[in-house]
PDB file of C-alpha atoms in Angstrom:
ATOM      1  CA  UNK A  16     119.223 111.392 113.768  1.00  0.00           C
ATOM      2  CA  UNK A  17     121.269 113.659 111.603  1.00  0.00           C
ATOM      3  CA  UNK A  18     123.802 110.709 110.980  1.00  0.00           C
ATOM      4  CA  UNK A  19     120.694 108.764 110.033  1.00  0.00           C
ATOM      5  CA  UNK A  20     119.362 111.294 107.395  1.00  0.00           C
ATOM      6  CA  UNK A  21     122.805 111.591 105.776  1.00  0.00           C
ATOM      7  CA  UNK A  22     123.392 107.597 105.743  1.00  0.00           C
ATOM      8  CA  UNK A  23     119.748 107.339 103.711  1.00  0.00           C
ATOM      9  CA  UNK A  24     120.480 110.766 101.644  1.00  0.00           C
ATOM     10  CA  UNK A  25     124.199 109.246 100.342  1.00  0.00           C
ATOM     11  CA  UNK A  26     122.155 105.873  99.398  1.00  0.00           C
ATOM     12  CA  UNK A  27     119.822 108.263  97.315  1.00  0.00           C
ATOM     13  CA  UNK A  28     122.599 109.981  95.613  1.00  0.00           C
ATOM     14  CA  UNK A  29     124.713 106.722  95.132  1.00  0.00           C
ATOM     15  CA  UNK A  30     121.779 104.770  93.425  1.00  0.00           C
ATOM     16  CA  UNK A  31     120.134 108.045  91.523  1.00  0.00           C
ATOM     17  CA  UNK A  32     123.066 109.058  90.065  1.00  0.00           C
ATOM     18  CA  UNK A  33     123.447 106.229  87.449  1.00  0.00           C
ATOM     19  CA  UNK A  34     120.209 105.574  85.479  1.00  0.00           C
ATOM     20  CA  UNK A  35     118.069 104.042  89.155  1.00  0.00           C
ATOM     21  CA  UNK A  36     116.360 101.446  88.264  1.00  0.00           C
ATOM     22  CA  UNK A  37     112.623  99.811  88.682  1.00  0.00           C
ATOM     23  CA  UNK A  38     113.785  98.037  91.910  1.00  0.00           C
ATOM     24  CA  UNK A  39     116.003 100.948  93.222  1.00  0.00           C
ATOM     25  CA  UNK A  40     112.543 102.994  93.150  1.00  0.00           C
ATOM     26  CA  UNK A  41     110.515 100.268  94.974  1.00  0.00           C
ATOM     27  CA  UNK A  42     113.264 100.520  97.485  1.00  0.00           C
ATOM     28  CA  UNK A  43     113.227 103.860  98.536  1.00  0.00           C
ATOM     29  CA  UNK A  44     109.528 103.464  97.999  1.00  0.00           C
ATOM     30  CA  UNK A  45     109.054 100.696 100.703  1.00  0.00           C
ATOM     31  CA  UNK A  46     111.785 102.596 102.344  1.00  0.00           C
ATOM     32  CA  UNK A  47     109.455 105.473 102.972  1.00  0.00           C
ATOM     33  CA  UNK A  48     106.606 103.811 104.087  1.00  0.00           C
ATOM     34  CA  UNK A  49     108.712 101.670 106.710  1.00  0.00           C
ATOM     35  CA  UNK A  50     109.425 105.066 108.319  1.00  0.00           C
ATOM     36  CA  UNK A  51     105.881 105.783 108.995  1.00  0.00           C
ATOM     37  CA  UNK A  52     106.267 103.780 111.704  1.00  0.00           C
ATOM     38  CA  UNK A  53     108.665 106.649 113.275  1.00  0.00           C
ATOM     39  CA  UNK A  54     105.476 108.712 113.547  1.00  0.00           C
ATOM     40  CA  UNK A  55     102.941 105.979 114.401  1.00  0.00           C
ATOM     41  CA  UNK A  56     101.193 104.814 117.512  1.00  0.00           C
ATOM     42  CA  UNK A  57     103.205 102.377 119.223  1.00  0.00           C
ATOM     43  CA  UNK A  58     102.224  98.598 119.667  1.00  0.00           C
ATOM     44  CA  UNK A  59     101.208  97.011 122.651  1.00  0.00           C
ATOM     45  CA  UNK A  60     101.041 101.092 124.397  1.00  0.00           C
ATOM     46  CA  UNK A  61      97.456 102.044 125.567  1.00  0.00           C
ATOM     47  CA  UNK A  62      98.237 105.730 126.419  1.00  0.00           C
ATOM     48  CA  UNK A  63     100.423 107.970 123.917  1.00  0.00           C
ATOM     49  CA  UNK A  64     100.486 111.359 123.224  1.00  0.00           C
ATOM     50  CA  UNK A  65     101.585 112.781 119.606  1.00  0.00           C
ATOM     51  CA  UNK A  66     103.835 115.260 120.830  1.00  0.00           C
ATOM     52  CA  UNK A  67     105.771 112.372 121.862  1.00  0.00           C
ATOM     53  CA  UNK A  68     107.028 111.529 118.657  1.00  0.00           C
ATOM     54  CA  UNK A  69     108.032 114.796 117.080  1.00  0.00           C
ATOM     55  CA  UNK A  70     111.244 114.052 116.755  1.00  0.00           C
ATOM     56  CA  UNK A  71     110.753 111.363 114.821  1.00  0.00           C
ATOM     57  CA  UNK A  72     108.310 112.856 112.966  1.00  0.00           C
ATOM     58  CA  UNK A  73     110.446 116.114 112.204  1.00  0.00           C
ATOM     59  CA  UNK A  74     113.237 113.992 111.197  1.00  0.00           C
ATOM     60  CA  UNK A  75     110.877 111.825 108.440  1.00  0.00           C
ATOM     61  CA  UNK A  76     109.918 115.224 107.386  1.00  0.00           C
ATOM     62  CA  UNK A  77     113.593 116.507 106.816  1.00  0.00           C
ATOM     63  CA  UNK A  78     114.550 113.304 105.563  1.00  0.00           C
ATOM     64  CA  UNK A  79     111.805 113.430 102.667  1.00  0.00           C
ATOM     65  CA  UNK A  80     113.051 116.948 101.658  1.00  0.00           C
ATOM     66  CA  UNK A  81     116.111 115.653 101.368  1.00  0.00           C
ATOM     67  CA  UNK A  82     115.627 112.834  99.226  1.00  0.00           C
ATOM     68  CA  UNK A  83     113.706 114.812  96.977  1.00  0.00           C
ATOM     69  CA  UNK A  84     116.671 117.264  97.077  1.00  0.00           C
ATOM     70  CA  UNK A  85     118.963 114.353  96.134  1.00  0.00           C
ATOM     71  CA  UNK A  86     116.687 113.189  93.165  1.00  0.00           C
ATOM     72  CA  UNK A  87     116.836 116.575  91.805  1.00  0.00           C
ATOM     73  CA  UNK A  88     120.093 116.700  91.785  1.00  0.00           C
ATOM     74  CA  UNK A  89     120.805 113.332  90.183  1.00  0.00           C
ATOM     75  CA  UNK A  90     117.862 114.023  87.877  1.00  0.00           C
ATOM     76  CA  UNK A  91     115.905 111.281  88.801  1.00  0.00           C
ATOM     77  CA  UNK A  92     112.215 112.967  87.739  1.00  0.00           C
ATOM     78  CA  UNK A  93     111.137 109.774  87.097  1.00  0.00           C
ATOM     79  CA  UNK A  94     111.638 108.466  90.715  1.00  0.00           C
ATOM     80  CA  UNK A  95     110.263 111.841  91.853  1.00  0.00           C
ATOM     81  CA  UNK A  96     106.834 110.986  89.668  1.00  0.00           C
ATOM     82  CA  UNK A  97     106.817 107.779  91.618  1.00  0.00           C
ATOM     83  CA  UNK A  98     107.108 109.051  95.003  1.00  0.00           C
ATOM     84  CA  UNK A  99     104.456 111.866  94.640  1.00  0.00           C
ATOM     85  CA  UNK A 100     101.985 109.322  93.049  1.00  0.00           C
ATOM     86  CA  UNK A 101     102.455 106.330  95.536  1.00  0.00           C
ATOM     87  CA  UNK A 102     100.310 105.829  98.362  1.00  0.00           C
ATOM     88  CA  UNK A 103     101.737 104.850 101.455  1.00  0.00           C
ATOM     89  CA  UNK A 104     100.100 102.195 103.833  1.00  0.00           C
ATOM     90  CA  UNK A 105     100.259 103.517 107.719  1.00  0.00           C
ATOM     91  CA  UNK A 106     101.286 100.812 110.583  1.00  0.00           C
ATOM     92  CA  UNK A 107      98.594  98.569 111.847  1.00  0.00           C
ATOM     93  CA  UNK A 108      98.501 100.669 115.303  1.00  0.00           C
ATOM     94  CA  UNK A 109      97.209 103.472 113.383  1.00  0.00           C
ATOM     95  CA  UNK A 110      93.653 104.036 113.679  1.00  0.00           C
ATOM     96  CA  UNK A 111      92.214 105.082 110.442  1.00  0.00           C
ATOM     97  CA  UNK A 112      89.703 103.221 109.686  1.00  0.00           C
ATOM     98  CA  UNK A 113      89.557 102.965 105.372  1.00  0.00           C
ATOM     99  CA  UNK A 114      92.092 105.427 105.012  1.00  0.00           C
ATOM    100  CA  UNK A 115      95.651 103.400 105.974  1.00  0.00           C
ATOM    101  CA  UNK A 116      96.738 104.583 102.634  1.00  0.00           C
ATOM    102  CA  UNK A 117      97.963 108.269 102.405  1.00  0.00           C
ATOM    103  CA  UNK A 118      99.595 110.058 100.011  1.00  0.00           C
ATOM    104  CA  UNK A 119     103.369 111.997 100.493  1.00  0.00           C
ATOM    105  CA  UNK A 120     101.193 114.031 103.291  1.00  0.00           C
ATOM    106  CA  UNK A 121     102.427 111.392 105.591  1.00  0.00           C
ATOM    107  CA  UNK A 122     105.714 112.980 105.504  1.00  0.00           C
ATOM    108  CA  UNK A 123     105.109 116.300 106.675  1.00  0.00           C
ATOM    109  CA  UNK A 124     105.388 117.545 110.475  1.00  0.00           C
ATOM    110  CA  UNK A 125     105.221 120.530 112.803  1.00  0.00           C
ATOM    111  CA  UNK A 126     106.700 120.759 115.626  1.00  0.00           C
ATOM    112  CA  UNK A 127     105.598 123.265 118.871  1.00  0.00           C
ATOM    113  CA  UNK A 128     107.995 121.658 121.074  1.00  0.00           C
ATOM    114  CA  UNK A 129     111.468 123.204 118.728  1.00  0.00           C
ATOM    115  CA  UNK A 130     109.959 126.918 120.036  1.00  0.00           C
ATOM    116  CA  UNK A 131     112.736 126.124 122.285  1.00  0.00           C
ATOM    117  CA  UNK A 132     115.167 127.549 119.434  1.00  0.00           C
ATOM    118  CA  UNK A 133     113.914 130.746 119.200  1.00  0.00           C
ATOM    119  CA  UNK A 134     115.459 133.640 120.931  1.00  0.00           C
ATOM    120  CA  UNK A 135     114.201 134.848 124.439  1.00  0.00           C
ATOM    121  CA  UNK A 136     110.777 136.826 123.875  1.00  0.00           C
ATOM    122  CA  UNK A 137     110.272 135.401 119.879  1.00  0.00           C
ATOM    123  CA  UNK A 138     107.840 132.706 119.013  1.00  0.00           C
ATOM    124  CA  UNK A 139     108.924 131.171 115.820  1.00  0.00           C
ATOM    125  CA  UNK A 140     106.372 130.598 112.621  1.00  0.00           C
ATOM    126  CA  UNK A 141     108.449 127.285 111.981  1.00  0.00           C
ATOM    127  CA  UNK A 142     110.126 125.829 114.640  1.00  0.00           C
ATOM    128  CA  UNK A 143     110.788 122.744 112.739  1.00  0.00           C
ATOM    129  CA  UNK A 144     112.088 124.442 109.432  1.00  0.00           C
ATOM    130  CA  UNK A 145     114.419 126.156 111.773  1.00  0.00           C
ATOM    131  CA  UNK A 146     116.029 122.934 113.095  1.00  0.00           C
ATOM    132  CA  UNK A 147     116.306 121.787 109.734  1.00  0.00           C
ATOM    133  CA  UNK A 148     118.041 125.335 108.555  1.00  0.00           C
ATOM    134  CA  UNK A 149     120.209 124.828 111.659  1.00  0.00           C
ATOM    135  CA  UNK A 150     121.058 121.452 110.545  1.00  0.00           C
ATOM    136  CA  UNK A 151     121.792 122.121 106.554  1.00  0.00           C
ATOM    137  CA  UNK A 152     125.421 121.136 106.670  1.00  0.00           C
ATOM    138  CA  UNK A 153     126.037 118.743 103.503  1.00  0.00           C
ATOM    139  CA  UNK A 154     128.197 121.103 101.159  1.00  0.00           C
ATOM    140  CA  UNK A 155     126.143 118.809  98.283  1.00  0.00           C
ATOM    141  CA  UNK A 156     122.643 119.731  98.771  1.00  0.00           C
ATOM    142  CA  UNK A 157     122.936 123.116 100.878  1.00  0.00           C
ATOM    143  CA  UNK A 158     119.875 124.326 102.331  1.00  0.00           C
ATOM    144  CA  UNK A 159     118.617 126.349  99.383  1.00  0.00           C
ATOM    145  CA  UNK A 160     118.012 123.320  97.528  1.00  0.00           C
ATOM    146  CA  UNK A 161     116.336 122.155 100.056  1.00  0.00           C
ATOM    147  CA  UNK A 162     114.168 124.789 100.363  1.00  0.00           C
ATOM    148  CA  UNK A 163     114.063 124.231  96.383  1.00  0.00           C
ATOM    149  CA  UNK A 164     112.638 120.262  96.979  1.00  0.00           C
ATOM    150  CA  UNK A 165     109.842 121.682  99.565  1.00  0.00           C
ATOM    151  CA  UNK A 166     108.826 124.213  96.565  1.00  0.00           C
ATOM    152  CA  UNK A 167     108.673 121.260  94.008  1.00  0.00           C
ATOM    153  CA  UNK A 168     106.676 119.110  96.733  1.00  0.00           C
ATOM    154  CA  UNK A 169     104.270 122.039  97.366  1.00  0.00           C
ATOM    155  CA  UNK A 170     103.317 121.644  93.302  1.00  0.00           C
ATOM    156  CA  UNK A 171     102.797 118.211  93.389  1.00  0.00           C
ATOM    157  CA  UNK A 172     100.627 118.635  96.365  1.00  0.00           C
ATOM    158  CA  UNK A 173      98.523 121.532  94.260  1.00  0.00           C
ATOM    159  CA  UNK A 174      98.816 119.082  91.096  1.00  0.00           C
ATOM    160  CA  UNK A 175      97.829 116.044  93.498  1.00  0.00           C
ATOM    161  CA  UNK A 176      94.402 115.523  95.090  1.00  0.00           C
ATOM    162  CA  UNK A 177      94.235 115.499  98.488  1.00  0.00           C
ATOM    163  CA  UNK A 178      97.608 115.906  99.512  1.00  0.00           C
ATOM    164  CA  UNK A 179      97.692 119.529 101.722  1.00  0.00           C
ATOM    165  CA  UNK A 180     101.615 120.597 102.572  1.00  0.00           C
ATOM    166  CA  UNK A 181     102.467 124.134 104.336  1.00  0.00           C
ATOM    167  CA  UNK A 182     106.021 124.975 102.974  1.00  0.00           C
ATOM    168  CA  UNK A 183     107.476 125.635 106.403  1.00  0.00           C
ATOM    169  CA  UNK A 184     111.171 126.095 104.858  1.00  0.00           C
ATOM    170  CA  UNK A 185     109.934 129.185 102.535  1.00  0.00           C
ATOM    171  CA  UNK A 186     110.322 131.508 105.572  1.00  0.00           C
ATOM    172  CA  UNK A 187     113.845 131.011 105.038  1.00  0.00           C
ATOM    173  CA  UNK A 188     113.848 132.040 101.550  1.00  0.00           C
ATOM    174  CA  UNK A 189     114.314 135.940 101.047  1.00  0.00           C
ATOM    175  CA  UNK A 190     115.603 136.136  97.563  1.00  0.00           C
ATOM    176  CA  UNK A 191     113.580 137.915  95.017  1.00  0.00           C
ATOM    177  CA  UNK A 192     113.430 135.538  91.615  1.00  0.00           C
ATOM    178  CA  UNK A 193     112.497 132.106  90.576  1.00  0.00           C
ATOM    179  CA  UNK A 194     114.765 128.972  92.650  1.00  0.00           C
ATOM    180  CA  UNK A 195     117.351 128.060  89.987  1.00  0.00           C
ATOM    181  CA  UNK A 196     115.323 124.793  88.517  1.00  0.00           C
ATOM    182  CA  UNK A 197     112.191 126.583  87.959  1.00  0.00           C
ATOM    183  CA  UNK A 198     114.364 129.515  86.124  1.00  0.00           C
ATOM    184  CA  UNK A 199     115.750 126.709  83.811  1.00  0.00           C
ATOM    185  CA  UNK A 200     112.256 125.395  83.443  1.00  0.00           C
ATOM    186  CA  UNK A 201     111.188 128.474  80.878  1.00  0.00           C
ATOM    187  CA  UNK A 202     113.366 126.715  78.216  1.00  0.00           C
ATOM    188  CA  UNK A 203     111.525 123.594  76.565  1.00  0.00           C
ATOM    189  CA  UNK A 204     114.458 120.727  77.414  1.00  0.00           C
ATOM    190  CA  UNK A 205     114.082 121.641  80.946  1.00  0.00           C
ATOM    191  CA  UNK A 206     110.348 122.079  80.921  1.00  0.00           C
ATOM    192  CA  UNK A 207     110.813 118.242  79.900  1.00  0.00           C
ATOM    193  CA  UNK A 208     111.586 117.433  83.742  1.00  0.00           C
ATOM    194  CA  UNK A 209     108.169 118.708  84.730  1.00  0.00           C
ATOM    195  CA  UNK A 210     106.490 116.686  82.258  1.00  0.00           C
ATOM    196  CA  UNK A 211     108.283 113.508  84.009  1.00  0.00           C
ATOM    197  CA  UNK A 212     107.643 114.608  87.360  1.00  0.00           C
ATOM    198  CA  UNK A 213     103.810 115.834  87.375  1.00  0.00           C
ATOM    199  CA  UNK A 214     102.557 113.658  84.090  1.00  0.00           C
ATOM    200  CA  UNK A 215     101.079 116.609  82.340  1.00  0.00           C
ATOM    201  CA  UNK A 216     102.656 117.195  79.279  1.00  0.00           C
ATOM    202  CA  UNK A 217     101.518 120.410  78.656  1.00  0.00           C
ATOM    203  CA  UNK A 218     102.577 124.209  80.438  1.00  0.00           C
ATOM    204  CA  UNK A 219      99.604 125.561  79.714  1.00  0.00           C
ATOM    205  CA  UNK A 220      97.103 123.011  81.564  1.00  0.00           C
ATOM    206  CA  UNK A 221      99.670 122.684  84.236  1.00  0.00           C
ATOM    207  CA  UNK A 222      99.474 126.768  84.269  1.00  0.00           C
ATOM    208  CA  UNK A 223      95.734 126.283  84.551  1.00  0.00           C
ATOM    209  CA  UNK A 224      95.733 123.689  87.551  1.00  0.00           C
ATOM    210  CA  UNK A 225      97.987 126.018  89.243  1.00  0.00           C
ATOM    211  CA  UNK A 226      95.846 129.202  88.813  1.00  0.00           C
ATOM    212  CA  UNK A 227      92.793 127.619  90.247  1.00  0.00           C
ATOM    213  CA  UNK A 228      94.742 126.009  93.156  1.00  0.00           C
ATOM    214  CA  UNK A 229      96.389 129.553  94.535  1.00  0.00           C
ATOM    215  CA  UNK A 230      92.677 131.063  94.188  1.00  0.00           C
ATOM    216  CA  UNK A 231      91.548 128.653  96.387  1.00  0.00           C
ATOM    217  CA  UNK A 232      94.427 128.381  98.899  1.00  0.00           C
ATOM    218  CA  UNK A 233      96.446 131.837  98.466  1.00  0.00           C
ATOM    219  CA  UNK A 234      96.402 131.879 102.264  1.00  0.00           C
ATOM    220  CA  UNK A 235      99.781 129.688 101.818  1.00  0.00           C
ATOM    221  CA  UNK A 236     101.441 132.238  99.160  1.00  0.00           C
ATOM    222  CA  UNK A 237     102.811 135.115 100.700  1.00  0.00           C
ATOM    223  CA  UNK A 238     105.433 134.062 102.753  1.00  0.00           C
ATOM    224  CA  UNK A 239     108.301 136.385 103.207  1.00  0.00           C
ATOM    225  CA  UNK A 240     106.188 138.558 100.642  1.00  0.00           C
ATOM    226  CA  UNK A 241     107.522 136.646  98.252  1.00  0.00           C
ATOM    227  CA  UNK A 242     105.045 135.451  95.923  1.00  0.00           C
ATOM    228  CA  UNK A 243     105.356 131.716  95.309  1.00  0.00           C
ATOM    229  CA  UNK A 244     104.190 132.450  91.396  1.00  0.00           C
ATOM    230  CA  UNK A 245     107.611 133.961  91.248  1.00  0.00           C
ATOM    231  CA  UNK A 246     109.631 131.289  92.674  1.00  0.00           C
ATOM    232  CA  UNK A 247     108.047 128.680  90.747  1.00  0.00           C
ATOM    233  CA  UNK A 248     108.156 131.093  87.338  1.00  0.00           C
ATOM    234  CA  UNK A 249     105.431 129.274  86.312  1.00  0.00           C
ATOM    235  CA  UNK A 250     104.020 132.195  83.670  1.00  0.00           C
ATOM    236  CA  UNK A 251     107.876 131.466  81.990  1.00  0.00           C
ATOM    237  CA  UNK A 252     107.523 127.438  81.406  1.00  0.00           C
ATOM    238  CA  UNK A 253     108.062 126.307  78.612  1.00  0.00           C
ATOM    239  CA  UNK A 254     108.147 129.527  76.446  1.00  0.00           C
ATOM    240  CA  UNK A 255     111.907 129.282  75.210  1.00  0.00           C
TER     241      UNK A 255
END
C-alpha cells in the first residue's frame, strides 16, 4: 500500500506544483471520495466486521496526511480550502441513513490491531501513527511535515463544524516551538495562506474561534506536554 500512497502523493506534487487548476482540484476531490470505498461495507457481504478493513482504512488516513503535506508544500492553499470544505458522499453499502455526506472526518482511522508494533510489555497510544512514523521514507515530505499537515487538519476541524480529528501523529512531535509554517505565519504575507485555507480573513476572529474550541475540547491539547497553542503560534499571526 506504501507504493500506492507514493504513486497518488507524486500525482499531488506533479499537478500542485504549477498553478492546479479547477479540474485538477475536482480530481483529487472525486479522488478522495472514491477511496471511501477502502473503508466501506462491502457489496453483496451480509456479515463484516470493521476491524477487517483497517488496513485500508489506516492507509486512506496516511494517504490524506500526505496529500495535505504535498499541497503545503506546493502551496496549493487554495486546493487545501477545497478539500476541508467538501463533503464527501459514502458508498451505497454504507448505512447512514441522511448522513452519506461527511466531511474530511471520513479520512481519519485508528487502528487496535498495529499494537502488534509495540515492544513486548508496551501498549501504544497510536498504533497507527506509529506505522505511519515507521513508514515516513520520502526524503520530500519527511515525517515532520507530516506531522505538520495533521496540525493544519486539526484547525480546520476546530474552524469546521462537525468535523472531530484526534491528532494521533503529535505523539511523535517532541520539539518545543511552533512547526515551521505556523512560525512563518506571524508575518502578514504568510498569514495570507491561512486566509486561503480557512476563509477567515481576519487573525483575530480566527484567534477567537480557536480560544473557544480548546475550552471546550482541551482534553486533545496536551500531548507530549506540548501545548498545541504553541505549535500552531496562533497568539503570533499576523502581528509582523
Amino acid at each position: 500500500l506504501k507504493v500506492s500512497r507514493d504513486n497518488i502523493v507524486d500525482w499531488v506534487l506533479f499537478e500542485s506544483s504549477a498553478n492546479p487548476s479547477d479540474e485538477f482540484c475536482e480530481t483529487l476531490i472525486s479522488t478522495l471520495e472514491r477511496m471511501l470505498v477502502l473503508k466501506s461495507w462491502p457489496d453483496k457481504i451480509n456479515s463484516w466486521s470493521r476491524s477487517w478493513a483497517e488496513a485500508q482504512a489506516v492507509f486512506l488516513y496516511e494517504t490524506f496526511l500526505y496529500i495535505v503535506a504535498a499541497l503545503s508544500k506546493t502551496g496549493s492553499f487554495g486546493s487545501l480550502h477545497d478539500i476541508f470544505v467538501s463533503r464527501y458522499l459514502w458508498p451505497e453499502t454504507e448505512s447512514r441513513g441522511k448522513n452519506q455526506l461527511d466531511s474530511f472526518h471520513a479520512f481519519h482511522a485508528t487502528s487496535e490491531t498495529l499494537q502488534i508494533l509495540a515492544n513486548e510489555g508496551r501498549k501504544l497510544c497510536a498504533p497507527a501513527a506509529e506505522l505511519i512514523s515507521r513508514q515516513a521514507d520520502r526524503a520530500d515530505l519527511p515525517f515532520k511535515e507530516i506531522i505538520q499537515a495533521e496540525v493544519l487538519i486539526l484547525l480546520m476541524s476546530l474552524i469546521e463544524p462537525n468535523t472531530p480529528w484526534y491528532p494521533q501523529t503529535l505523539y511523535y512531535y517532541s520539539q518545543s516551538g511552533p512547526l515551521p509554517f505556523f512560525a512563518r505565519v506571524a508575518q502578514h504575507r504568510y498569514f495570507k495562506s491561512i486566509v486561503q485555507i480557512t476563509g477567515i480573513d481576519s487573525a483575530d476572529k480566527i484567534r477567537e474561534l480557536l480560544n473557544a474550541r480548546f475550552q471546550q475540547r482541551n482534553s486533545l491539547f496536551n500531548i507530549n506536554e506540548v501545548s498545541l497553542r504553541e505549535i500552531m503560534n496562533i497568539d503570533a499571526w499576523d502581528t509582523l
